[in-house]
PDB file of N, CA and C in Angstrom:
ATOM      1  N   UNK A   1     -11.059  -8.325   2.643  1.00  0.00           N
ATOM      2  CA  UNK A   1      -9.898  -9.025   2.151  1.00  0.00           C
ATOM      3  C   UNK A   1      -8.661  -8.177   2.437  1.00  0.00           C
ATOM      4  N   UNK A   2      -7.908  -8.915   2.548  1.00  0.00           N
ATOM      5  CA  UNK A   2      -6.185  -8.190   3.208  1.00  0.00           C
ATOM      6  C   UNK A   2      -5.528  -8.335   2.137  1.00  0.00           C
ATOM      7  N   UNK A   3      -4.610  -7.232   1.434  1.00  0.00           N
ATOM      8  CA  UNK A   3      -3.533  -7.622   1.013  1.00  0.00           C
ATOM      9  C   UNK A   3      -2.197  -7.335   1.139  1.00  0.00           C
ATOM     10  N   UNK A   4      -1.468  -8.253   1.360  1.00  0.00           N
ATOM     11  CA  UNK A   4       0.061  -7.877   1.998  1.00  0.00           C
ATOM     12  C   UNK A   4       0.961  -8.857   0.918  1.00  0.00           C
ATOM     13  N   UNK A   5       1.888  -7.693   1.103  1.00  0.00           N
ATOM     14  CA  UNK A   5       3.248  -8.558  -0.038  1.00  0.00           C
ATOM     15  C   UNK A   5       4.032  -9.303   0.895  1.00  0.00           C
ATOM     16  N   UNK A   6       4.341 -10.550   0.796  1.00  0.00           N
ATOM     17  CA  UNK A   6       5.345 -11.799   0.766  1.00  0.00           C
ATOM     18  C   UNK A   6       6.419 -12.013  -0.022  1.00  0.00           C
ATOM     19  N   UNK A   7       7.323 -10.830   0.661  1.00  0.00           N
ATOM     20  CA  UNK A   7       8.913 -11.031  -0.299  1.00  0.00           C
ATOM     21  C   UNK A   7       9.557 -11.532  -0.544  1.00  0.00           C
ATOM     22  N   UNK A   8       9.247 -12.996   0.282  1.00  0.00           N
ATOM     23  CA  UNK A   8       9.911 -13.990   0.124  1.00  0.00           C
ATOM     24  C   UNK A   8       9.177 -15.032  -1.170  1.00  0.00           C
ATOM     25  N   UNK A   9       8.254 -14.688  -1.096  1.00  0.00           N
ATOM     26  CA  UNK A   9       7.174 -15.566  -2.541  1.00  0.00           C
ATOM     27  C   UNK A   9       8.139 -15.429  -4.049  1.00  0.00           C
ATOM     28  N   UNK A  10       7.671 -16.180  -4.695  1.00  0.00           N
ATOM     29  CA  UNK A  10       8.531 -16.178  -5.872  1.00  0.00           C
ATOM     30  C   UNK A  10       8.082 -14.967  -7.202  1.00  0.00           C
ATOM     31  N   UNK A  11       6.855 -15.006  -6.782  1.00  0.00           N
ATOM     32  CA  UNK A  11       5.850 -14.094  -7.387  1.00  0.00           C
ATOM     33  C   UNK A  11       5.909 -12.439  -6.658  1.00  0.00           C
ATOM     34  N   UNK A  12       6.496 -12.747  -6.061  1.00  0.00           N
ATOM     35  CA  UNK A  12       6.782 -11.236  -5.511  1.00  0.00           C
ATOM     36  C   UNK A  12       7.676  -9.942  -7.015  1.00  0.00           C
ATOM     37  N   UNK A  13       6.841  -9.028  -6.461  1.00  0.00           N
ATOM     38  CA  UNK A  13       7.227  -8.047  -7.600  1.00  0.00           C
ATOM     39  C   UNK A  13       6.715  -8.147  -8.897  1.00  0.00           C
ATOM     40  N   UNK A  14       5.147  -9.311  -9.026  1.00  0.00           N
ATOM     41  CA  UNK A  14       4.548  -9.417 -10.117  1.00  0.00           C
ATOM     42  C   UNK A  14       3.289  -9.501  -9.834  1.00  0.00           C
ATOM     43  N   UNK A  15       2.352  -8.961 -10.907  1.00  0.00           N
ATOM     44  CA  UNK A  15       1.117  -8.744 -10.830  1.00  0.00           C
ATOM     45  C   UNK A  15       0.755  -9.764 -12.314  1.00  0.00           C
ATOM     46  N   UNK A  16      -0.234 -10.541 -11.886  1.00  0.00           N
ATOM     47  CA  UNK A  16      -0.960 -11.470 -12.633  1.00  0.00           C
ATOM     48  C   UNK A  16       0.166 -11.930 -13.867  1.00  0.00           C
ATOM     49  N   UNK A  17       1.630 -12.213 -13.403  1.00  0.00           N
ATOM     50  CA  UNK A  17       2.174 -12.951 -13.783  1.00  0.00           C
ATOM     51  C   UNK A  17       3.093 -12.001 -14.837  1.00  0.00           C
ATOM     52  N   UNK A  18       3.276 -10.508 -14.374  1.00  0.00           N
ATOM     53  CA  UNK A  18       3.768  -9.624 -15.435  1.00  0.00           C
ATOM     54  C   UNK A  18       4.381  -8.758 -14.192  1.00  0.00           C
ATOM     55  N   UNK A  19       5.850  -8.381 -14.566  1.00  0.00           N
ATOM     56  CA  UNK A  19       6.445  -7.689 -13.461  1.00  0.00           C
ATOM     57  C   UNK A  19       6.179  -6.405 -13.274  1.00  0.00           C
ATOM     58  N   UNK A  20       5.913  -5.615 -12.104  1.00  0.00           N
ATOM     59  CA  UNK A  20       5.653  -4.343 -11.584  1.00  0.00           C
ATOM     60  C   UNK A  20       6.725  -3.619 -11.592  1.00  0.00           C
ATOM     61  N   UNK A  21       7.666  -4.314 -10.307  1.00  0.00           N
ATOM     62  CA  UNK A  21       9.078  -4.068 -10.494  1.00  0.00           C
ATOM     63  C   UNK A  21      10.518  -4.424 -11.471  1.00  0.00           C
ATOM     64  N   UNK A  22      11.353  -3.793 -11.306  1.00  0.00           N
ATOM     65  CA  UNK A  22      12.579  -4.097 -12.234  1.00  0.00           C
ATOM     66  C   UNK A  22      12.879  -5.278 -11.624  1.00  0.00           C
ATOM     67  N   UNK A  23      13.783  -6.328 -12.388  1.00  0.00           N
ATOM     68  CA  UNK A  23      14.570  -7.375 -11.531  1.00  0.00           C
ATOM     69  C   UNK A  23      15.149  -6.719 -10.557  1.00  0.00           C
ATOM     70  N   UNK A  24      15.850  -6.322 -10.722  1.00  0.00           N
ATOM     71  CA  UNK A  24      17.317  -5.481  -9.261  1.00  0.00           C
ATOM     72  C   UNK A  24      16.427  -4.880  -8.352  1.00  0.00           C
ATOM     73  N   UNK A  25      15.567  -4.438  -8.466  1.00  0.00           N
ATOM     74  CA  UNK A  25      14.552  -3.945  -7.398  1.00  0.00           C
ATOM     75  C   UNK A  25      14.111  -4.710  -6.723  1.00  0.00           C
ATOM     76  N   UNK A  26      13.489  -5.932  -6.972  1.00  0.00           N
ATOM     77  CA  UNK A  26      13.059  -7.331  -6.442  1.00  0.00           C
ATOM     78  C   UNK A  26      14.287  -7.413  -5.898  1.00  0.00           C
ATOM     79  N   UNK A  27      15.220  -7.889  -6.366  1.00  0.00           N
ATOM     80  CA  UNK A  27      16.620  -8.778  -5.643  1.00  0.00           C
ATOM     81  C   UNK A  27      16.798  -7.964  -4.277  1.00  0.00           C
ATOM     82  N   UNK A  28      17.133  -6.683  -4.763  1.00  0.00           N
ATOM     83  CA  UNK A  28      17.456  -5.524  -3.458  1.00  0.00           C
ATOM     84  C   UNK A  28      16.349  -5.763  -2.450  1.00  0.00           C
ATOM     85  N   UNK A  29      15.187  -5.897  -2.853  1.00  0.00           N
ATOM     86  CA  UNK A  29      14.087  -6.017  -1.581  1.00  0.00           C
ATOM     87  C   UNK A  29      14.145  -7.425  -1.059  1.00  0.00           C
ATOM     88  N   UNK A  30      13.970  -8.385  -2.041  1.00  0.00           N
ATOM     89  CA  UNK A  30      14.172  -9.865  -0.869  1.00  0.00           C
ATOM     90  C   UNK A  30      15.507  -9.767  -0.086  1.00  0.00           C
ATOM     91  N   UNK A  31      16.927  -9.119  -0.368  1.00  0.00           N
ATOM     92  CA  UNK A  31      18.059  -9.290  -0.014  1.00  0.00           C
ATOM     93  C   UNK A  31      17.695  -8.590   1.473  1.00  0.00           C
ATOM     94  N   UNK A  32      17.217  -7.330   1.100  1.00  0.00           N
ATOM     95  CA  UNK A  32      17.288  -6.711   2.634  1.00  0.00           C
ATOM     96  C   UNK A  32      16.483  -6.943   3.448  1.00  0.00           C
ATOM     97  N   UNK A  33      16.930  -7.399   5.017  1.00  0.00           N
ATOM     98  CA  UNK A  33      16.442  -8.007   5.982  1.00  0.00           C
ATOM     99  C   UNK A  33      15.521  -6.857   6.640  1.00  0.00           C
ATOM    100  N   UNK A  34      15.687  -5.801   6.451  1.00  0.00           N
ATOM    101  CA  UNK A  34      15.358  -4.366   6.994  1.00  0.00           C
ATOM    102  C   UNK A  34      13.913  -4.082   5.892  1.00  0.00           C
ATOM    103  N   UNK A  35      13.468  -4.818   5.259  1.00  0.00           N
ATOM    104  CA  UNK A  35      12.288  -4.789   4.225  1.00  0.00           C
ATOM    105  C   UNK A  35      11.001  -5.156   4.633  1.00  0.00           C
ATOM    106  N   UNK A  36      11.641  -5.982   5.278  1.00  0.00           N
ATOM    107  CA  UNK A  36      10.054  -6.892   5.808  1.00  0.00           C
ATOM    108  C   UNK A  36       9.759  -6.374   7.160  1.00  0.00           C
ATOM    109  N   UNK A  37      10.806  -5.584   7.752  1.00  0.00           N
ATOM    110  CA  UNK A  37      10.308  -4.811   8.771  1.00  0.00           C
ATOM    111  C   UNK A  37       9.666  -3.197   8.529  1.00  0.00           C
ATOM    112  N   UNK A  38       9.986  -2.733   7.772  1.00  0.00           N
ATOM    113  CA  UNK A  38       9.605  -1.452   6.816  1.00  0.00           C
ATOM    114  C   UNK A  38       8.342  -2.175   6.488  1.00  0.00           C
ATOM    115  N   UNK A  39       8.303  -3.232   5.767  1.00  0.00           N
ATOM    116  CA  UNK A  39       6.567  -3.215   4.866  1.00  0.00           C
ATOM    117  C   UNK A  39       5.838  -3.757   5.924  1.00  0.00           C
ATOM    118  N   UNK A  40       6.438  -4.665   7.538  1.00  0.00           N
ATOM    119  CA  UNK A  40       5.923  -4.507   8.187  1.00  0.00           C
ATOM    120  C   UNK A  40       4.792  -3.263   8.991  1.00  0.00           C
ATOM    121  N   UNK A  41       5.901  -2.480   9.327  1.00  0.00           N
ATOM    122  CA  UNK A  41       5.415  -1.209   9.580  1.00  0.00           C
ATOM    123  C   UNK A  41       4.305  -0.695   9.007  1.00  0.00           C
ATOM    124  N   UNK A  42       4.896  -0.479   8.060  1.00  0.00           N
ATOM    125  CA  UNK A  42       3.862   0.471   7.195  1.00  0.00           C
ATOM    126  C   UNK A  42       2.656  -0.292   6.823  1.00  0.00           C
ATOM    127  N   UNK A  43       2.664  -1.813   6.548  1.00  0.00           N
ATOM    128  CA  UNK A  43       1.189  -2.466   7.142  1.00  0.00           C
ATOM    129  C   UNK A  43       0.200  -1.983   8.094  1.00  0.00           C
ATOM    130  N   UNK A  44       1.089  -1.958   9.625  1.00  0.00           N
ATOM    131  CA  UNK A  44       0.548  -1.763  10.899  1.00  0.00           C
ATOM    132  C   UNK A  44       0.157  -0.207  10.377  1.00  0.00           C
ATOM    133  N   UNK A  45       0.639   0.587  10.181  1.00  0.00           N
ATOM    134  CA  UNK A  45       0.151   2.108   9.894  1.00  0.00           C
ATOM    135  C   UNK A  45      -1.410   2.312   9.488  1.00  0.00           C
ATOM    136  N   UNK A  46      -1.051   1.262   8.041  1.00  0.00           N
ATOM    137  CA  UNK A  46      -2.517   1.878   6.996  1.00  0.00           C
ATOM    138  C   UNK A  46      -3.521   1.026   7.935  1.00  0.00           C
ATOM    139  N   UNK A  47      -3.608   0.040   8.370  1.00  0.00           N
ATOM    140  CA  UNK A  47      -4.412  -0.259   9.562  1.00  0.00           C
ATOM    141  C   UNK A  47      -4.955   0.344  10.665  1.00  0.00           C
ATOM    142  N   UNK A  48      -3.866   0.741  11.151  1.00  0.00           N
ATOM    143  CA  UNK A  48      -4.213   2.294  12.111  1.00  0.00           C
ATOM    144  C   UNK A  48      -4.917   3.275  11.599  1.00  0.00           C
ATOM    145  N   UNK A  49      -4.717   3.747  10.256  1.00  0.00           N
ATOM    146  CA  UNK A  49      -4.822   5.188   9.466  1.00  0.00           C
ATOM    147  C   UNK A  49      -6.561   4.959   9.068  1.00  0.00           C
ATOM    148  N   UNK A  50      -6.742   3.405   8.954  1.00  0.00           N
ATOM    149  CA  UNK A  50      -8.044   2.916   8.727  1.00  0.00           C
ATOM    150  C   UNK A  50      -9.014   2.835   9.618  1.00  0.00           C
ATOM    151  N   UNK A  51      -8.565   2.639  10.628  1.00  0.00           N
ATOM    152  CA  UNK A  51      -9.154   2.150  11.942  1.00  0.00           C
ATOM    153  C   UNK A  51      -9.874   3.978  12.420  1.00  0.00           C
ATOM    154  N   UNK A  52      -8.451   4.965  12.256  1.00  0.00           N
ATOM    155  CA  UNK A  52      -8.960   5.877  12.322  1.00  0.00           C
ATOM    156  C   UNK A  52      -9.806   7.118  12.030  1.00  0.00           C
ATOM    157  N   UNK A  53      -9.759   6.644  10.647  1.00  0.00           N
ATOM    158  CA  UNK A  53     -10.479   7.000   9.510  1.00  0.00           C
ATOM    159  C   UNK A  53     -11.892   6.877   9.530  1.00  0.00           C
ATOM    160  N   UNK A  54     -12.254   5.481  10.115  1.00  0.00           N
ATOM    161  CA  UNK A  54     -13.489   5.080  10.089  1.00  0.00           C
ATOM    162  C   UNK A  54     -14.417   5.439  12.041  1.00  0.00           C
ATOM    163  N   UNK A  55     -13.349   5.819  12.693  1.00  0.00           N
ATOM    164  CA  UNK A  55     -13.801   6.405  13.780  1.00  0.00           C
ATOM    165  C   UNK A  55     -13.839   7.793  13.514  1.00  0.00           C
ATOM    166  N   UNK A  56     -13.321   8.461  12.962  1.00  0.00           N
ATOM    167  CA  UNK A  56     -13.708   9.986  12.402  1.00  0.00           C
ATOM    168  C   UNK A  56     -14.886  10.255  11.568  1.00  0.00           C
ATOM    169  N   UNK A  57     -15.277   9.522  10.575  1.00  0.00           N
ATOM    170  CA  UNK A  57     -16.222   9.117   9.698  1.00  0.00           C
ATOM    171  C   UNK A  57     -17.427   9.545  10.760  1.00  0.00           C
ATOM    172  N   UNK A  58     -17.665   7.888  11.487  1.00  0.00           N
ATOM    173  CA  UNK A  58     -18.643   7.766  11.829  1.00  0.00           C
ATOM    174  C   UNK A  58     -19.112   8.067  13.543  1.00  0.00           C
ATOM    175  N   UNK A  59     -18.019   9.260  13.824  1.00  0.00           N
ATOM    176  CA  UNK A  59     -18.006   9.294  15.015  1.00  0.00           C
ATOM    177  C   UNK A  59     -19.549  10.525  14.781  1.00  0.00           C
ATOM    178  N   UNK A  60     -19.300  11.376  13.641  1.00  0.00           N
ATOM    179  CA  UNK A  60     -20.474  11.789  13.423  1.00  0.00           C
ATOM    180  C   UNK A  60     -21.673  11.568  13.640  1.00  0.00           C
ATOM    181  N   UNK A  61     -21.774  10.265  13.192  1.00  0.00           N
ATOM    182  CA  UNK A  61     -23.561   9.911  13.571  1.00  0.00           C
ATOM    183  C   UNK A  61     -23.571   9.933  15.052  1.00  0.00           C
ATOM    184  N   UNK A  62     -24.956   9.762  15.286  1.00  0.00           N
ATOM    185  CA  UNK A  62     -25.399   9.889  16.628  1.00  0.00           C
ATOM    186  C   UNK A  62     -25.171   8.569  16.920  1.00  0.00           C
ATOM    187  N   UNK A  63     -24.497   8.541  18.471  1.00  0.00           N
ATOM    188  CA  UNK A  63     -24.095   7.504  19.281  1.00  0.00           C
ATOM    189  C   UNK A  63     -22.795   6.570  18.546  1.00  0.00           C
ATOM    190  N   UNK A  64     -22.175   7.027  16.957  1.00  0.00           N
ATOM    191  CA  UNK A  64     -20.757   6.314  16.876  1.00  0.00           C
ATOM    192  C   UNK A  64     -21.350   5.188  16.951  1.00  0.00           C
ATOM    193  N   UNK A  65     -22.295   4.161  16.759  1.00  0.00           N
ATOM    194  CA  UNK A  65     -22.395   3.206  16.887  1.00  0.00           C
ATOM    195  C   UNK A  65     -21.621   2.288  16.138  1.00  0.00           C
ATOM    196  N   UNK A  66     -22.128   2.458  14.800  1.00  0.00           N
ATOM    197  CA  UNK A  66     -20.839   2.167  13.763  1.00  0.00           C
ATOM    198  C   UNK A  66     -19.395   2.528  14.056  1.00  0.00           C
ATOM    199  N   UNK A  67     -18.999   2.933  14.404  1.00  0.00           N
ATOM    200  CA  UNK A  67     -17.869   3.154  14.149  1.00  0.00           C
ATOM    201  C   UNK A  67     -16.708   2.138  14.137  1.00  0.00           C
ATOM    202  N   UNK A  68     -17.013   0.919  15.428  1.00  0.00           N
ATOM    203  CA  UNK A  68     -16.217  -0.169  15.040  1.00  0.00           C
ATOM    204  C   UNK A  68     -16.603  -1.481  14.248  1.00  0.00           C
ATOM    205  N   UNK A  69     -17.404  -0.982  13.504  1.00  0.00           N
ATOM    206  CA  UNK A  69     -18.557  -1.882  12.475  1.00  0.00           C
ATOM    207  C   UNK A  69     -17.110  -2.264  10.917  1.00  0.00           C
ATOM    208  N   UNK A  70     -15.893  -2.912  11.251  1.00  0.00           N
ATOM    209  CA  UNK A  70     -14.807  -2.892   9.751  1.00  0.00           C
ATOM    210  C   UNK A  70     -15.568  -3.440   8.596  1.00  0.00           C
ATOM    211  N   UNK A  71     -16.975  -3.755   8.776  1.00  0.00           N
ATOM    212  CA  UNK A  71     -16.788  -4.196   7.121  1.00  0.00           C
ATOM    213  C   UNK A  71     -17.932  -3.051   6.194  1.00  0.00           C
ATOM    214  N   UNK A  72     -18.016  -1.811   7.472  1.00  0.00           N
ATOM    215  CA  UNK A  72     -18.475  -0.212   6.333  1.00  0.00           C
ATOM    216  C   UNK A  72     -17.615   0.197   5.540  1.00  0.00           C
ATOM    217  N   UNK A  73     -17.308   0.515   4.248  1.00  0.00           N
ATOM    218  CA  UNK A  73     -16.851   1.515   3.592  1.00  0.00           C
ATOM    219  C   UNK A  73     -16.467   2.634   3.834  1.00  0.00           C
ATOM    220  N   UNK A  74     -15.560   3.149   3.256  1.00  0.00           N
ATOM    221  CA  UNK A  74     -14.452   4.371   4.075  1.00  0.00           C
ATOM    222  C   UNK A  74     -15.053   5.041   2.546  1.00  0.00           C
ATOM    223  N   UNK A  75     -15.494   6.305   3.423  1.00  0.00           N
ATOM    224  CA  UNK A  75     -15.100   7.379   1.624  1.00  0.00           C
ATOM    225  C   UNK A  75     -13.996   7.698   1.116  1.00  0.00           C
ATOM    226  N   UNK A  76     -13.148   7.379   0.496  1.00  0.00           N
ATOM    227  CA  UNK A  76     -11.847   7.400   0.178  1.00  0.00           C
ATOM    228  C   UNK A  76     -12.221   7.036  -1.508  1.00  0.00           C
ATOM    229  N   UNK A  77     -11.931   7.758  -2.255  1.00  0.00           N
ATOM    230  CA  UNK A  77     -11.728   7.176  -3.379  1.00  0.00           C
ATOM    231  C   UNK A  77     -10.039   7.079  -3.803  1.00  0.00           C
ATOM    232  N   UNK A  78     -10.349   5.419  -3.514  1.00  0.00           N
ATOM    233  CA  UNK A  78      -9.144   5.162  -4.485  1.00  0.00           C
ATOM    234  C   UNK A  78      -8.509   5.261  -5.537  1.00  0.00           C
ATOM    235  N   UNK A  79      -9.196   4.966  -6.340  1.00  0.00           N
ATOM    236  CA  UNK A  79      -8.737   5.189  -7.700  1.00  0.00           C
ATOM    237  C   UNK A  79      -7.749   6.546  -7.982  1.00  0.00           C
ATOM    238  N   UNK A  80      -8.489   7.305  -7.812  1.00  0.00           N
ATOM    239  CA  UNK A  80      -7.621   9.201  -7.687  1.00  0.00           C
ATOM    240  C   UNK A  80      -6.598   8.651  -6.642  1.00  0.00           C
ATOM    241  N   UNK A  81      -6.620   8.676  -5.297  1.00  0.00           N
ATOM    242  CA  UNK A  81      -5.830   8.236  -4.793  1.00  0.00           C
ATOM    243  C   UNK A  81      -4.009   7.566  -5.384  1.00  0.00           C
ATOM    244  N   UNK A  82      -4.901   6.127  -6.327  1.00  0.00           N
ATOM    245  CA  UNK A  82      -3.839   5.358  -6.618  1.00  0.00           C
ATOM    246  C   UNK A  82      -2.866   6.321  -8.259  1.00  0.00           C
ATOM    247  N   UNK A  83      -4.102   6.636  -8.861  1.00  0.00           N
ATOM    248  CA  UNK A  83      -4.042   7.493  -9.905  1.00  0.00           C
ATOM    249  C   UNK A  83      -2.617   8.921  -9.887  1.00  0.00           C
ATOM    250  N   UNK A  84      -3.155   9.363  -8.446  1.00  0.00           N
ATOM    251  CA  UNK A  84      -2.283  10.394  -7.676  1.00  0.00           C
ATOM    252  C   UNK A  84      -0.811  10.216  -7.668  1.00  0.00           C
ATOM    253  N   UNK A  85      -0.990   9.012  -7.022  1.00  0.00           N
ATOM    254  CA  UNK A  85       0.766   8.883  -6.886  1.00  0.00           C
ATOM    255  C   UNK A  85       1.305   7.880  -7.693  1.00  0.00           C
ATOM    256  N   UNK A  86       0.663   7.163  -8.522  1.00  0.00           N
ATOM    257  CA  UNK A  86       1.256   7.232  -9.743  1.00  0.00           C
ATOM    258  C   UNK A  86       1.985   8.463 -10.207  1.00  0.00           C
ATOM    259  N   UNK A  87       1.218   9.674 -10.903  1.00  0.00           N
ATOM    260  CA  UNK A  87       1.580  10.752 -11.531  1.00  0.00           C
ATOM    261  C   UNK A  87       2.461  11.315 -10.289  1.00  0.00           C
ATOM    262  N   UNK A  88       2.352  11.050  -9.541  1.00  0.00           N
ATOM    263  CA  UNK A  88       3.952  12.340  -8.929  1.00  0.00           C
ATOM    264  C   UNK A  88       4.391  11.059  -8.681  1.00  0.00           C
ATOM    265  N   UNK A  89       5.292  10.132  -9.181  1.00  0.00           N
ATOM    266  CA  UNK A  89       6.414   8.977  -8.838  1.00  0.00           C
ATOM    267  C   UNK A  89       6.457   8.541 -10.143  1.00  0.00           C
ATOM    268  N   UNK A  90       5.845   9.074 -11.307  1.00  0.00           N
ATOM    269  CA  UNK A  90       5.988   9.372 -12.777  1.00  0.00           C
ATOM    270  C   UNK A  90       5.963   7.474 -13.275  1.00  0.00           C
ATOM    271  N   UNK A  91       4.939   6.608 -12.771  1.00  0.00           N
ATOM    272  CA  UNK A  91       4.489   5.285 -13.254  1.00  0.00           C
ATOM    273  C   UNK A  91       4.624   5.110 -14.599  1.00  0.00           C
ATOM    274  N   UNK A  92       4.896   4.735 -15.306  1.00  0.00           N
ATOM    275  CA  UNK A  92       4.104   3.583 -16.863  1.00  0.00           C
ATOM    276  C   UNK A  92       3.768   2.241 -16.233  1.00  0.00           C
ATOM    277  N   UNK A  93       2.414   2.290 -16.206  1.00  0.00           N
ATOM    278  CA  UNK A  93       1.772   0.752 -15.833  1.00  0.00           C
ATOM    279  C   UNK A  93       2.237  -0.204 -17.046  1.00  0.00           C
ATOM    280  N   UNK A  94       2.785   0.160 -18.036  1.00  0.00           N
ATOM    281  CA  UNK A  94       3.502  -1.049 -19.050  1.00  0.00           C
ATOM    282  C   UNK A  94       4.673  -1.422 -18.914  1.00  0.00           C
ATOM    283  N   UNK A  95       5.525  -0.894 -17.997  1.00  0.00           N
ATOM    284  CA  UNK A  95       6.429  -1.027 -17.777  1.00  0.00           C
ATOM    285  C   UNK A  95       7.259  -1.206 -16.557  1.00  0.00           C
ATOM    286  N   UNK A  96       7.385  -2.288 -16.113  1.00  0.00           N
ATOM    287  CA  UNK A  96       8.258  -2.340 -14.740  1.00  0.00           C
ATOM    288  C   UNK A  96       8.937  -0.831 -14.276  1.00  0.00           C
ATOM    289  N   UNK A  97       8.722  -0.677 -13.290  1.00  0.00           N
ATOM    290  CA  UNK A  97       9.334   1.075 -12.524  1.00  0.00           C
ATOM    291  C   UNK A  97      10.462   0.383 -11.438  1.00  0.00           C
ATOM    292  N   UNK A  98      11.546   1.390 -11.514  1.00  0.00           N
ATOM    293  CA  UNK A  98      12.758   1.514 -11.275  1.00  0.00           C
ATOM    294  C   UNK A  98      12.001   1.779  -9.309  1.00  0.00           C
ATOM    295  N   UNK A  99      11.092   2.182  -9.445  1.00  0.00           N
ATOM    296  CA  UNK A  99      11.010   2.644  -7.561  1.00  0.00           C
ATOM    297  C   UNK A  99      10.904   1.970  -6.840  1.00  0.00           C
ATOM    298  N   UNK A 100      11.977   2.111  -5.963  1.00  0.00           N
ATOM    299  CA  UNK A 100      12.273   1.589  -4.841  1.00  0.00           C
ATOM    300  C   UNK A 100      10.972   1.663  -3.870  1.00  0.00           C
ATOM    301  N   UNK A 101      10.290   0.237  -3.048  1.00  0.00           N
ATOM    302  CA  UNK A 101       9.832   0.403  -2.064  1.00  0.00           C
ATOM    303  C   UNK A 101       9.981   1.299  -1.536  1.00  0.00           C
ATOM    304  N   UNK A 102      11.062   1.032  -0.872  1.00  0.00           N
ATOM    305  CA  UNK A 102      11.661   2.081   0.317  1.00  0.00           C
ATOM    306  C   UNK A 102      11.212   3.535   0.192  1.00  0.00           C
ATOM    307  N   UNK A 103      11.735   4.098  -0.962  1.00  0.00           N
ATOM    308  CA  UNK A 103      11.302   5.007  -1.103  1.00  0.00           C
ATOM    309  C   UNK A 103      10.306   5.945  -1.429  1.00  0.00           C
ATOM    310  N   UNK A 104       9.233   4.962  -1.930  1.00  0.00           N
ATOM    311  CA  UNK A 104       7.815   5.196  -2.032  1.00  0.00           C
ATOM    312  C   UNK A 104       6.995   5.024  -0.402  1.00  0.00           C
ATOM    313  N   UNK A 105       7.276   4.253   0.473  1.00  0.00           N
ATOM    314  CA  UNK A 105       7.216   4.306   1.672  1.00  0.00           C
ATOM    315  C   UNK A 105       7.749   5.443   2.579  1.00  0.00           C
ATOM    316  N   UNK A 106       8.900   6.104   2.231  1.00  0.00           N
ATOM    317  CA  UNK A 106       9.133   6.680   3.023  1.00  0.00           C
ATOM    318  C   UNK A 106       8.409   8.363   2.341  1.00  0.00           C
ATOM    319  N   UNK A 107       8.218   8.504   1.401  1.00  0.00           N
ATOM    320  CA  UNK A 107       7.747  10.053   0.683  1.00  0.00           C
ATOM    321  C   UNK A 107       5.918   9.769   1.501  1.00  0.00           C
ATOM    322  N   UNK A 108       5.353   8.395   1.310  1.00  0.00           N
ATOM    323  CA  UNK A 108       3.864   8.748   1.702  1.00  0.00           C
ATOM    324  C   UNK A 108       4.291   8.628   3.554  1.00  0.00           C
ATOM    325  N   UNK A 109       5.128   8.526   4.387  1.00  0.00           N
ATOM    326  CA  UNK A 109       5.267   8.438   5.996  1.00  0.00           C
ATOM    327  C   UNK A 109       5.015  10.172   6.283  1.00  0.00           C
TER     328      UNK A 109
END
């Protein structure tokens, strides 16, 4: 399953119907035309970063066979991961966060 944000959706900047982001944060991101090419990007990246990930993985085994096999599992734990940068971009999951896309995009580039 893919998931990609649609800034133009009305639901954008909300999770199961409860906002992530501040209002003005939303507004600033649908407003700028330069957004959807940024979350473009950085789409195409973690795709790449995946693609490569899973050829490093499994270039190990004998003959790489797997390796272009996308529906193996990446060892990556997320959770720590997501957990991670929460705590250094200082999150409250109860509370809409002031952070800018942009700039959470550009600290993980």
């Amino acid at each position: 399953e893919i998931y990609r944000f649609n800034m133009k959706s009305n639901d954008f900047g909300y999770y199961r119907g409860k906002p992530f982001l501040e209002p003005d944060i939303i507004a600033q991101v649908q407003e700028d035309t330069k957004m959807a090419d940024l979350f473009h990007a950085e789409f195409e990246q973690l795709l790449q970063d995946q693609s490569d990930l899973r050829e490093i993985m499994f270039r190990r085994e004998p003959g790489g066979a797997r390796a272009s096999d996308k529906s193996l599992p990446l060892p990556v734990n997320f959770e720590r991961l997501i957990w991670n940068a929460q705590s250094e971009f200082q999150i409250n999951k109860s509370n809409p966060t002031d952070l800018h896309p942009r700039v959470a995009i550009e600290k993980v580039q």
